[in-house]
Short mmCIF file of C-alpha atoms in Angstrom, two decimals:
data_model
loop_
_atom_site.label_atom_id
_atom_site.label_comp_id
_atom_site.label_asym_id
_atom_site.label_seq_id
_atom_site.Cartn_x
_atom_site.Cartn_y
_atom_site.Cartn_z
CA UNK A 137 0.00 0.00 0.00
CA UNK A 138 1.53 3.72 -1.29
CA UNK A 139 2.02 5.65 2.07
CA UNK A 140 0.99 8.70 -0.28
CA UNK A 141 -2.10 7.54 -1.71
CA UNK A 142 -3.79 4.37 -0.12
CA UNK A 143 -5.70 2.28 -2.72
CA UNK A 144 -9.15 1.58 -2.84
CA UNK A 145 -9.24 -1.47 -0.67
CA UNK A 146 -7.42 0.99 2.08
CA UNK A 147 -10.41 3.65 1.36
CA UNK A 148 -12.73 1.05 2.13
CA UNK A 149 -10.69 0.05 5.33
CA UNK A 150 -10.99 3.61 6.09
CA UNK A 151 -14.65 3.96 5.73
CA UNK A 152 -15.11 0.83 7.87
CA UNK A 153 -13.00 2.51 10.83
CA UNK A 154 -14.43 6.05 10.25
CA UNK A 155 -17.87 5.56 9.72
CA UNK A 156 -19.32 8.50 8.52
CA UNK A 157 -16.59 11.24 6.82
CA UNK A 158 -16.75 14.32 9.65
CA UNK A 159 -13.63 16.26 10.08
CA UNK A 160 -12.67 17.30 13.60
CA UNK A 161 -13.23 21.07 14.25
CA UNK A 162 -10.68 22.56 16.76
CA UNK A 163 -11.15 25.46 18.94
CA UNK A 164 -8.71 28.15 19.95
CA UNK A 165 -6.68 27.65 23.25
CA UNK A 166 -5.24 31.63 24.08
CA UNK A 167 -1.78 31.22 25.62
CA UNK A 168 -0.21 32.73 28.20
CA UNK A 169 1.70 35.69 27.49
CA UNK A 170 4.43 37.66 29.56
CA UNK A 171 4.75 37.77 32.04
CA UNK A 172 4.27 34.94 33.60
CA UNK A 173 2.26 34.29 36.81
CA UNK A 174 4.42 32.39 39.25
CA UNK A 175 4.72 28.86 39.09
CA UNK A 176 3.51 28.51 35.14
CA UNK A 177 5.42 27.24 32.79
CA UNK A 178 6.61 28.66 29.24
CA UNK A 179 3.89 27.60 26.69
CA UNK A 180 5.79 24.94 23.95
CA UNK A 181 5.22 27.90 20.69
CA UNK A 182 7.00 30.85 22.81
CA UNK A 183 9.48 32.49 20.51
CA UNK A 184 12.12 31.49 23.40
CA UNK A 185 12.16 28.05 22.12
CA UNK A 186 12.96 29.55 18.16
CA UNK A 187 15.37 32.23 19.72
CA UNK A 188 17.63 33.68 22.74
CA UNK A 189 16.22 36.65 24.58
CA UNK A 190 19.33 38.57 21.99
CA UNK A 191 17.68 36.79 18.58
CA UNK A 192 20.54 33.93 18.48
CA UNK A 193 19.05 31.29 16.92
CA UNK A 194 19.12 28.03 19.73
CA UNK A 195 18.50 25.78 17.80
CA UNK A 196 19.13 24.86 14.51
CA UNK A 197 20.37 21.64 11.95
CA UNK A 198 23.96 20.49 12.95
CA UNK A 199 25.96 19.70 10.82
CA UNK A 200 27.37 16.21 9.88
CA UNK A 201 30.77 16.29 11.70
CA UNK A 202 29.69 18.49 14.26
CA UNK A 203 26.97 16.05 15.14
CA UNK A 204 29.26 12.99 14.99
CA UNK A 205 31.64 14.73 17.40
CA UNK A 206 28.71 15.59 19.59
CA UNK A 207 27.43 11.98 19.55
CA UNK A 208 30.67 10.59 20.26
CA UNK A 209 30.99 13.10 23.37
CA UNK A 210 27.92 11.60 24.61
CA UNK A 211 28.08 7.80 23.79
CA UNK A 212 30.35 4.91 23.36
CA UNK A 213 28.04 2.33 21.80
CA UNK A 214 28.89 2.13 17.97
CA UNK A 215 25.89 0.76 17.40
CA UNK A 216 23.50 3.76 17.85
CA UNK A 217 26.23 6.66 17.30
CA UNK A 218 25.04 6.74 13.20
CA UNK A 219 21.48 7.22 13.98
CA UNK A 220 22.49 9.95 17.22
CA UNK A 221 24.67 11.85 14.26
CA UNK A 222 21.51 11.82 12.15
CA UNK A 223 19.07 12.57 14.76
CA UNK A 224 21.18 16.22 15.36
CA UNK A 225 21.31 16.80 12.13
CA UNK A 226 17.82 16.50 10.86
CA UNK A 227 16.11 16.55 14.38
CA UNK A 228 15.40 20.43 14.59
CA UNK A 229 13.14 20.46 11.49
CA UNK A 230 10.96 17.40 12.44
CA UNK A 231 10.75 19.59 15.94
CA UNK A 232 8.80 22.10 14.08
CA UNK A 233 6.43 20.14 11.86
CA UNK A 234 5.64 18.17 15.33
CA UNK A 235 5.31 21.47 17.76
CA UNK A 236 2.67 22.60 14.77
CA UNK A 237 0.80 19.19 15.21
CA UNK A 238 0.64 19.31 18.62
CA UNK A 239 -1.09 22.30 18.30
CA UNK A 240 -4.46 20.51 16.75
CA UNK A 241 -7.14 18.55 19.13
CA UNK A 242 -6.57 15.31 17.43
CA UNK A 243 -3.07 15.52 19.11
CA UNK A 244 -3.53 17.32 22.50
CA UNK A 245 -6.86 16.14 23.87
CA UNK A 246 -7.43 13.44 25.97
CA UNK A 247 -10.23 12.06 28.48
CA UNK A 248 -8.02 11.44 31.73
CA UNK A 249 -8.95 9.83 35.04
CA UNK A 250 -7.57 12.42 37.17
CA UNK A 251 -9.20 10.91 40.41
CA UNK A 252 -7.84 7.46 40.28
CA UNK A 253 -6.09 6.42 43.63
CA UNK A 254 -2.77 4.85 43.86
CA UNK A 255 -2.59 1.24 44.02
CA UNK A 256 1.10 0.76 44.28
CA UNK A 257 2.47 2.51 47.68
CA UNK A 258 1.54 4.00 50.53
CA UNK A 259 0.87 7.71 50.50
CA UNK A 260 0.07 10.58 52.45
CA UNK A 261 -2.92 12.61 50.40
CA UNK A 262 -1.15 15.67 48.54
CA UNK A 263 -3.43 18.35 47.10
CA UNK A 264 -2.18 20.55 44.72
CA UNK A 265 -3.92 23.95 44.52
CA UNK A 266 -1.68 25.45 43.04
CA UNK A 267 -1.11 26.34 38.96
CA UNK A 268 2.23 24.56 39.00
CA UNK A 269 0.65 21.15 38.84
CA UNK A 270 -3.49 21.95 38.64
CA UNK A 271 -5.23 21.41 35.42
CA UNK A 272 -8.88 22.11 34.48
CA UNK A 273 -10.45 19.99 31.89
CA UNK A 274 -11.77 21.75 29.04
CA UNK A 275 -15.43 22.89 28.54
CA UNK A 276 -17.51 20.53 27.08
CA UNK A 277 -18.56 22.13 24.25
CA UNK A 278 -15.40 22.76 23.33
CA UNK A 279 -14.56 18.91 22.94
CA UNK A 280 -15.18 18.14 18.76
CA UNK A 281 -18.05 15.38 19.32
CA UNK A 282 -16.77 13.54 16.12
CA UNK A 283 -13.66 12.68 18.51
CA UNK A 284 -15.33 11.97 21.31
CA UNK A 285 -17.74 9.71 19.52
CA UNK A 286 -14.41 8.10 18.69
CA UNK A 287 -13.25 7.47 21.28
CA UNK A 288 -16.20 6.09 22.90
CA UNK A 289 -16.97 3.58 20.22
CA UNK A 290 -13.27 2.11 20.29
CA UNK A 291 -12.56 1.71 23.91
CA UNK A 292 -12.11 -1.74 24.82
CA UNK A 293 -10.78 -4.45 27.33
CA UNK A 294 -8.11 -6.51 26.27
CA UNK A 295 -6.83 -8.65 28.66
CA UNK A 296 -3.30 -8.94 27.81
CA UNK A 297 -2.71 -5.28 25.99
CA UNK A 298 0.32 -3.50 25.71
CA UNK A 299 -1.62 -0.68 28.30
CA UNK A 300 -5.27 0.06 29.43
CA UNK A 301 -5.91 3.62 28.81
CA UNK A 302 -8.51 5.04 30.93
CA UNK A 303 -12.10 4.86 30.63
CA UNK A 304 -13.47 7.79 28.44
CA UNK A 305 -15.83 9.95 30.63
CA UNK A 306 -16.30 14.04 29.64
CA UNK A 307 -13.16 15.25 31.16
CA UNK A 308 -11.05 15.73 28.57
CA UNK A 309 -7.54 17.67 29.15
CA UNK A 310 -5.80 20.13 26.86
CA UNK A 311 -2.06 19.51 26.67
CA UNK A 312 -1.41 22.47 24.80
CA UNK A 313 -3.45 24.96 27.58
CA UNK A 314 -1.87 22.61 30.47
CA UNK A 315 2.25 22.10 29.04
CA UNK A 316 4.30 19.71 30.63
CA UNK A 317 7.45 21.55 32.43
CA UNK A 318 8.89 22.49 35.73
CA UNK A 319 6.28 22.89 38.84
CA UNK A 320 8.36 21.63 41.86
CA UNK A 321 6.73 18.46 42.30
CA UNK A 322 8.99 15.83 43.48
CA UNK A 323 8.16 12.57 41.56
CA UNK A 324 11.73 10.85 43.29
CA UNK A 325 9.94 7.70 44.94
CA UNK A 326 7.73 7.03 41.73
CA UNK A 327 10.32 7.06 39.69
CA UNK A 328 12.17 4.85 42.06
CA UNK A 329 9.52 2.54 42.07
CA UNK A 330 9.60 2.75 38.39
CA UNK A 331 13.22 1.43 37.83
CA UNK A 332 13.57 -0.97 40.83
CA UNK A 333 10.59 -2.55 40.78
CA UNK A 334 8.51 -2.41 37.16
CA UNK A 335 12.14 -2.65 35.61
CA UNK A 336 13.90 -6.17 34.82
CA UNK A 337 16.55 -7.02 36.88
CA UNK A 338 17.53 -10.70 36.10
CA UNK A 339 20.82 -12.66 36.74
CA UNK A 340 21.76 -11.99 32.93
CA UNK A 341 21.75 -8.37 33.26
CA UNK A 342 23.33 -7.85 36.53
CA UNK A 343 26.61 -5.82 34.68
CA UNK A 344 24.74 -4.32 31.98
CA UNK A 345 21.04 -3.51 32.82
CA UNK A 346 20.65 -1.48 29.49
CA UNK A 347 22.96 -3.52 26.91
CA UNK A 348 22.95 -6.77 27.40
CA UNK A 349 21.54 -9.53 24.82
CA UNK A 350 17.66 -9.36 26.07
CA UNK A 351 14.69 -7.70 25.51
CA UNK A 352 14.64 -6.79 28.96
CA UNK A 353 17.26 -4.60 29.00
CA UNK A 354 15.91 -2.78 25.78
CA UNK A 355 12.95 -2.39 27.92
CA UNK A 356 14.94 -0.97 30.99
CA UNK A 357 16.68 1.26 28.19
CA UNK A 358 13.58 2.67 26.59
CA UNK A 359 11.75 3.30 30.20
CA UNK A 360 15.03 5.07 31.09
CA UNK A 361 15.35 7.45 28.10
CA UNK A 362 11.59 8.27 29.00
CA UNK A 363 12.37 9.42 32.30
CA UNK A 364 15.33 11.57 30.46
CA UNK A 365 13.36 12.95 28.11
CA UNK A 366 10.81 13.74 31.30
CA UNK A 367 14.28 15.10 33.13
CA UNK A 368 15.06 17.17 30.08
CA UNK A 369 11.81 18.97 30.20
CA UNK A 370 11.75 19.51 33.72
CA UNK A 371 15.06 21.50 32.93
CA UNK A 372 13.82 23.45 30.52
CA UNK A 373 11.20 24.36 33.09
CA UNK A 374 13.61 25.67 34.86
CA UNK A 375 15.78 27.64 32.26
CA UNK A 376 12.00 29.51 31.27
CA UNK A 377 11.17 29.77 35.07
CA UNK A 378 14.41 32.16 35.03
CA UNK A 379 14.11 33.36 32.07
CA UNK A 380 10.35 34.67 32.74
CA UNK A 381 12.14 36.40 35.89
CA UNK A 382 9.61 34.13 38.27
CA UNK A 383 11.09 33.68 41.80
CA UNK A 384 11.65 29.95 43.30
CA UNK A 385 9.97 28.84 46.16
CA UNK A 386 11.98 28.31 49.42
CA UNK A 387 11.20 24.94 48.25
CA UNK A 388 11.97 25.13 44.75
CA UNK A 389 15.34 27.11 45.36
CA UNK A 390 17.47 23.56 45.21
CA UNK A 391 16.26 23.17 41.88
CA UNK A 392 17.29 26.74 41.33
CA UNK A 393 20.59 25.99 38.59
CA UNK A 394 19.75 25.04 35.63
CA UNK A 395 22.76 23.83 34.70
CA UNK A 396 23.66 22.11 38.00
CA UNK A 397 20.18 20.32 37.52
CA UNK A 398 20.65 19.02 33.92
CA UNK A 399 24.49 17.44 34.99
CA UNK A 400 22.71 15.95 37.89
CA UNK A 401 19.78 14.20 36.04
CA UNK A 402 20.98 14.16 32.63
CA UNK A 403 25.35 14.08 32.29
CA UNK A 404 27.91 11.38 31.94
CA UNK A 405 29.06 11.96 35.31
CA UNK A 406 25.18 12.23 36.89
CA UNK A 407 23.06 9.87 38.41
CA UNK A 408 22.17 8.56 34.97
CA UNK A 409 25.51 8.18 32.94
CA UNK A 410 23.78 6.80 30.25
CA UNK A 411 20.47 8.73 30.43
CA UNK A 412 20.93 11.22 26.95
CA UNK A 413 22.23 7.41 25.40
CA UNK A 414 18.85 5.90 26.70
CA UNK A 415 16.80 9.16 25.87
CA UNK A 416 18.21 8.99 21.83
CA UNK A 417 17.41 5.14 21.77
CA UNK A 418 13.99 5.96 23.18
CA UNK A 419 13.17 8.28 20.30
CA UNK A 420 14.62 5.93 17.50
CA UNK A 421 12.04 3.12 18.81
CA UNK A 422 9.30 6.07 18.80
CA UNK A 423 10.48 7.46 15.23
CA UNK A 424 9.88 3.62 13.62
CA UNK A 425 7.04 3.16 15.31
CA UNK A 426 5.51 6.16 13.76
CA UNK A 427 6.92 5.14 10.33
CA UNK A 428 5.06 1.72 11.33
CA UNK A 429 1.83 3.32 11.97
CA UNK A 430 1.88 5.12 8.50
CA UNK A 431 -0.84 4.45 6.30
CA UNK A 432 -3.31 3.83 9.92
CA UNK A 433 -2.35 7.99 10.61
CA UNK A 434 -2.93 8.27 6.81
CA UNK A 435 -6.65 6.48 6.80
CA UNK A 436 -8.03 8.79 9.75
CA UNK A 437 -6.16 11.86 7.45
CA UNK A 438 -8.31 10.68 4.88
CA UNK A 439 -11.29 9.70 6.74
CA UNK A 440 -11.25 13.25 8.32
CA UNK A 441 -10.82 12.34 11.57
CA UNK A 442 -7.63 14.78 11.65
CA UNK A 443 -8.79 18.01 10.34
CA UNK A 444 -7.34 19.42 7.26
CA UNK A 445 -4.33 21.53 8.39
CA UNK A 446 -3.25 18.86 10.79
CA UNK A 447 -3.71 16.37 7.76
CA UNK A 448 -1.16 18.49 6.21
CA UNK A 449 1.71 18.56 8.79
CA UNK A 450 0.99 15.07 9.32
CA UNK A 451 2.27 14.07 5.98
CA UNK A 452 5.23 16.16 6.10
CA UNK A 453 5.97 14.23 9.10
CA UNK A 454 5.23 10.90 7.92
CA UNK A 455 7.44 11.64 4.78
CA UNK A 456 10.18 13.46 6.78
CA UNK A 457 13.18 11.37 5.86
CA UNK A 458 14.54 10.61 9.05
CA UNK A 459 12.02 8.15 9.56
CA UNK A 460 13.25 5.46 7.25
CA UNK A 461 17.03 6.24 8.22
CA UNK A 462 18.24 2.69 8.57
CA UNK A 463 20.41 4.25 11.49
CA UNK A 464 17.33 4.90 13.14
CA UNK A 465 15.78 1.49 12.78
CA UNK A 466 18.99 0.08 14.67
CA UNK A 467 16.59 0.23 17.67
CA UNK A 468 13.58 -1.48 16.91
CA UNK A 469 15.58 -4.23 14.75
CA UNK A 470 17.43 -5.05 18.38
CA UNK A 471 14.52 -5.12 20.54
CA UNK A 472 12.58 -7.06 17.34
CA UNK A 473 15.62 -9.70 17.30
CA UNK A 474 15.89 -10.19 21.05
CA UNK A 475 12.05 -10.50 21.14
CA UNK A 476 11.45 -13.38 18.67
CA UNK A 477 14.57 -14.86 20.29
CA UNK A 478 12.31 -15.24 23.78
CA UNK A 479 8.85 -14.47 22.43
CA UNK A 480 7.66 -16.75 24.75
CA UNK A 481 8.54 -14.23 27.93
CA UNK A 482 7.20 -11.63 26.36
CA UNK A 483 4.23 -11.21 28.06
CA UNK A 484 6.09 -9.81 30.45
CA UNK A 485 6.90 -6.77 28.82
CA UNK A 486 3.15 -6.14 28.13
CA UNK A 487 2.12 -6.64 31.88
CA UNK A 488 5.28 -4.02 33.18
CA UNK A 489 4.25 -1.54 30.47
CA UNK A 490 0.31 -2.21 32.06
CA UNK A 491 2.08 -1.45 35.72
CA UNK A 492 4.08 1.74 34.03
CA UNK A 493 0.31 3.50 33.21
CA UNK A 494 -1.04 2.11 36.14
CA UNK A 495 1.62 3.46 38.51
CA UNK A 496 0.89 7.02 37.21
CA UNK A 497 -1.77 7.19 38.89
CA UNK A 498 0.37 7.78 42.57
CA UNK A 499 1.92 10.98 40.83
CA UNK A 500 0.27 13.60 42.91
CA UNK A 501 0.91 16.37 40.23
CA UNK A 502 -2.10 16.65 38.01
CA UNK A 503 -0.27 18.15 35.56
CA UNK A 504 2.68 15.19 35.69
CA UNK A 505 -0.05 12.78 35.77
CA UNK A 506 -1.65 14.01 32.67
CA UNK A 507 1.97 14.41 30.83
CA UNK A 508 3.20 10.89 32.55
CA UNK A 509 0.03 8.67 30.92
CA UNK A 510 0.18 10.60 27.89
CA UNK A 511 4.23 9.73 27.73
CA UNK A 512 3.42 6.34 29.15
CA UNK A 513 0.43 5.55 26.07
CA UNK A 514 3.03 7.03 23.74
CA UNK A 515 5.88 4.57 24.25
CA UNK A 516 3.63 1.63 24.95
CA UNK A 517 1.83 2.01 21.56
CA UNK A 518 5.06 2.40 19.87
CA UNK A 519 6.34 -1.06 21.99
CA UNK A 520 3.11 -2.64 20.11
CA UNK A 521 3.61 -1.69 16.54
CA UNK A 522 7.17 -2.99 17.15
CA UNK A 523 7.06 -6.08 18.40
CA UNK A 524 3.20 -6.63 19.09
CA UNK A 525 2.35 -10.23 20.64
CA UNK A 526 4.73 -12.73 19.80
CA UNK A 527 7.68 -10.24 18.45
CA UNK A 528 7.01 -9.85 14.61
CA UNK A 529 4.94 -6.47 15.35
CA UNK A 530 1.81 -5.52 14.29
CA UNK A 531 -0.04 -6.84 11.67
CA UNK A 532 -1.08 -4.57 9.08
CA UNK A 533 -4.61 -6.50 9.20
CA UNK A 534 -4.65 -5.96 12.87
CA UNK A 535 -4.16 -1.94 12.46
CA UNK A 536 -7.48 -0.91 13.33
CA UNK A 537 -7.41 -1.68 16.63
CA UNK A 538 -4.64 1.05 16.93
CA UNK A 539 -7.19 3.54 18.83
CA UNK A 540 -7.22 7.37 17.75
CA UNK A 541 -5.99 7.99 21.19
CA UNK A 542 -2.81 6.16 21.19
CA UNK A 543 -1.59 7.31 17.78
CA UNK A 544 -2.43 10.73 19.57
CA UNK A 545 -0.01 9.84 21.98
CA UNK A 546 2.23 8.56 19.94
CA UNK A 547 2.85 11.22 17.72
CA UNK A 548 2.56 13.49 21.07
CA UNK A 549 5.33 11.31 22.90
CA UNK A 550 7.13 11.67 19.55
CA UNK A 551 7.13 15.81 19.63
CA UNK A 552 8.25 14.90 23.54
CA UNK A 553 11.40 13.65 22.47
CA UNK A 554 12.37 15.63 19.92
CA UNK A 555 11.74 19.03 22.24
CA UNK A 556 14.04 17.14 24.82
CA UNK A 557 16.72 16.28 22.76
CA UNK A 558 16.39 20.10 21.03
CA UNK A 559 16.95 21.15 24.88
CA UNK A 560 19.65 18.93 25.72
CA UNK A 561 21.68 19.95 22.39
CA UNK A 562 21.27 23.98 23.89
CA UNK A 563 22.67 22.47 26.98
CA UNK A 564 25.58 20.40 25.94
CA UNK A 565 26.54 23.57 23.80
CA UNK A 566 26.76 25.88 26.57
CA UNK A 567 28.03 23.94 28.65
CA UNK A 568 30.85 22.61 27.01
#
């Protein structure tokens, strides 16, 4: 099937997911504008993230050698150095088709338990009041009804999924009015949780929990380079915290350097020597998985499902040529090999990924939560197209049961990653 123009059989696949041809209508969000309130974060299309407070522009294409000396300052593993080299080359202008999409409901809505409890440890009840970490969900009439229809109609239980999203109610949340970045919320013990207890931690990987010949440890690598990418923006919370001129807390003041904070979380020398290494891998198993997941985004483009404009972008993205960089697919071809090599464990994977959404749900930052499932649906739908049941992926027969709401977060988590590895090239810059 042409990823440009689906045949007639995939017109009629379309019809038979789509139903009726209704294109989603958006509504306008109005960002915040300077300055800031204290506590808020910088919304994701501020002209800080195009250009310095002086007009320098921050970000920017590398190019070739300077991106393969920049790779080779930040990893030692041959393997995925080609695809890091081509990911700072190319990865600025994917960051701007993506930060468009993100803009359009398709993309930024979603209907979010916020009031599920914690089933993991014990906790003393938090409440946020403040607009660090509170989020509101958006009127109702402001939700297109063709998506919530949608999403209705293609919610289902499946007992051994790659992640149970929620139950769709009328709350739906605006990523776009609520942006993930810094609020002070200390998410240390989930995150702990996260890696010693919903990671693998077998005999075989005892000296290399990230590299060694299993899927397991592709798994502990991907769920580390999420909580980079998640450490990344948090950082860049705090660079437009200071930027905005907002004060810090007597709370927040330990979180105060930016710099200090992004050695900490993110350098060779930090708690995480590997975490930029895990964050780049992350994003090459995302960037396949979207180049998986093709001519399913194409069908709802057609369809009408995604509105016109977004349609547009979408394709841009979905022909962006980074996406079928053979570097890239180094990734997915590893965890794919390990995985058929011990399909039969696999199961495993599906159930931690289950526990990975579930233990969102003890983040007592609304805002975090929202971000955290979102992030969570994103790289568990990308684990799916990958590898799917027994290792060989997803069947293109078996696409339609990708719901609108996980390519949403896919392509979401996707925009994620490339803003965090934008950040992290401004920070490696200045700080070197």
């Amino acid at each position: 099937m042409s990823a440009k123009h689906p045949s007639k059989l995939a017109s009629l696949i379309c019809v038979l997911i789509c139903g009726v041809i209704d294109p989603v209508q958006g509504f306008v969000v109005h960002r915040p504008s300077l300055p800031f309130s204290p506590g808020t974060s910088w919304p994701h299309y501020s002209n800080y993230n195009r250009r310095t407070a002086g007009g320098d522009d921050r970000g920017g294409s590398m190019s070739a050698l300077s991106a393969s000396a920049a790779a080779s300052a930040l990893s030692t593993n041959t393997e995925l150095l080609p695809g890091m080299d081509a990911i700072m080359t190319q990865n600025e202008e994917l960051w701007e088709m993506l930060d468009k999409l993100r803009d359009k409901p398709y993309f930024r809505l979603y209907s979010v338990d916020m009031l599920a409890s914690c089933e993991y440890m014990p906790q003393e009840l938090f409440e946020c009041y403040s607009e660090t970490c509170e989020i509101y969900p958006v009127d109702e009439e402001e939700i297109p009804l063709r998506l919530k229809e949608v999403d209705d109609d293609e919610h289902d239980f499946e007992l051994d999924g790659w992640a149970r999203w929620d139950m769709p109610s009328d709350d739906y949340y605006d990523t776009l009015q609520f942006p993930e970045g810094f609020t002070g919320y200390d998410g240390s013990e989930v995150w702990r949780f996260i890696h010693d207890r919903i990671g693998f931690h077998d005999d075989e990987m005892v000296d290399d929990e990230y590299d060694a010949d299993t899927w397991k440890a592709d798994f502990n690598k991907a769920v580390s380079g999420l909580h980079a990418m998640v450490s990344a923006q948090v950082v860049r919370g705090i660079v437009e915290k200071i930027e905005a001129g907002e004060e810090f807390s007597d709370a927040e003041a330990v979180y105060s350097d930016p710099k200090a904070e992004f050695e900490r979380r993110l350098g060779r020398n930090g708690e995480t020597p590997l975490a930029i290494e895990n964050m780049y891998f992350c994003y090459m198993l995302m960037l396949t998985a979207v180049s998986r997941a093709r001519d399913r985004l194409l069908l709802d483009c057609e369809c009408g499902r995604i509105g016109a404009e977004a349609a547009q972008i979408l394709k841009g993205i979905l022909d962006f040529d980074l996406l079928e960089n053979t570097s890239i697919s180094v990734a997915s071809r590893k965890f794919h090999d390990h995985a058929v090599k011990d399909k039969d464990t696999l199961w495993e994977a599906r159930m931690r990924t289950r526990d990975l959404m579930r233990i969102m749900n003890c983040v007592q930052c609304n805002k975090c939560r929202l971000h955290g499932k979102v992030s969570v649906l994103g790289l568990s739908t990308a684990l799916q197209l990958l590898v799917g049941q027994r290792g060989e992926g997803t069947a293109d027969s078996e696409m339609t049961r990708v719901h609108r709401v996980e390519l949403a977060a896919l392509m979401t988590t996707l925009s994620k990653f490339a803003t965090a590895i934008r950040f992290c090239q401004q920070m490696q810059e200045e700080i070197s």
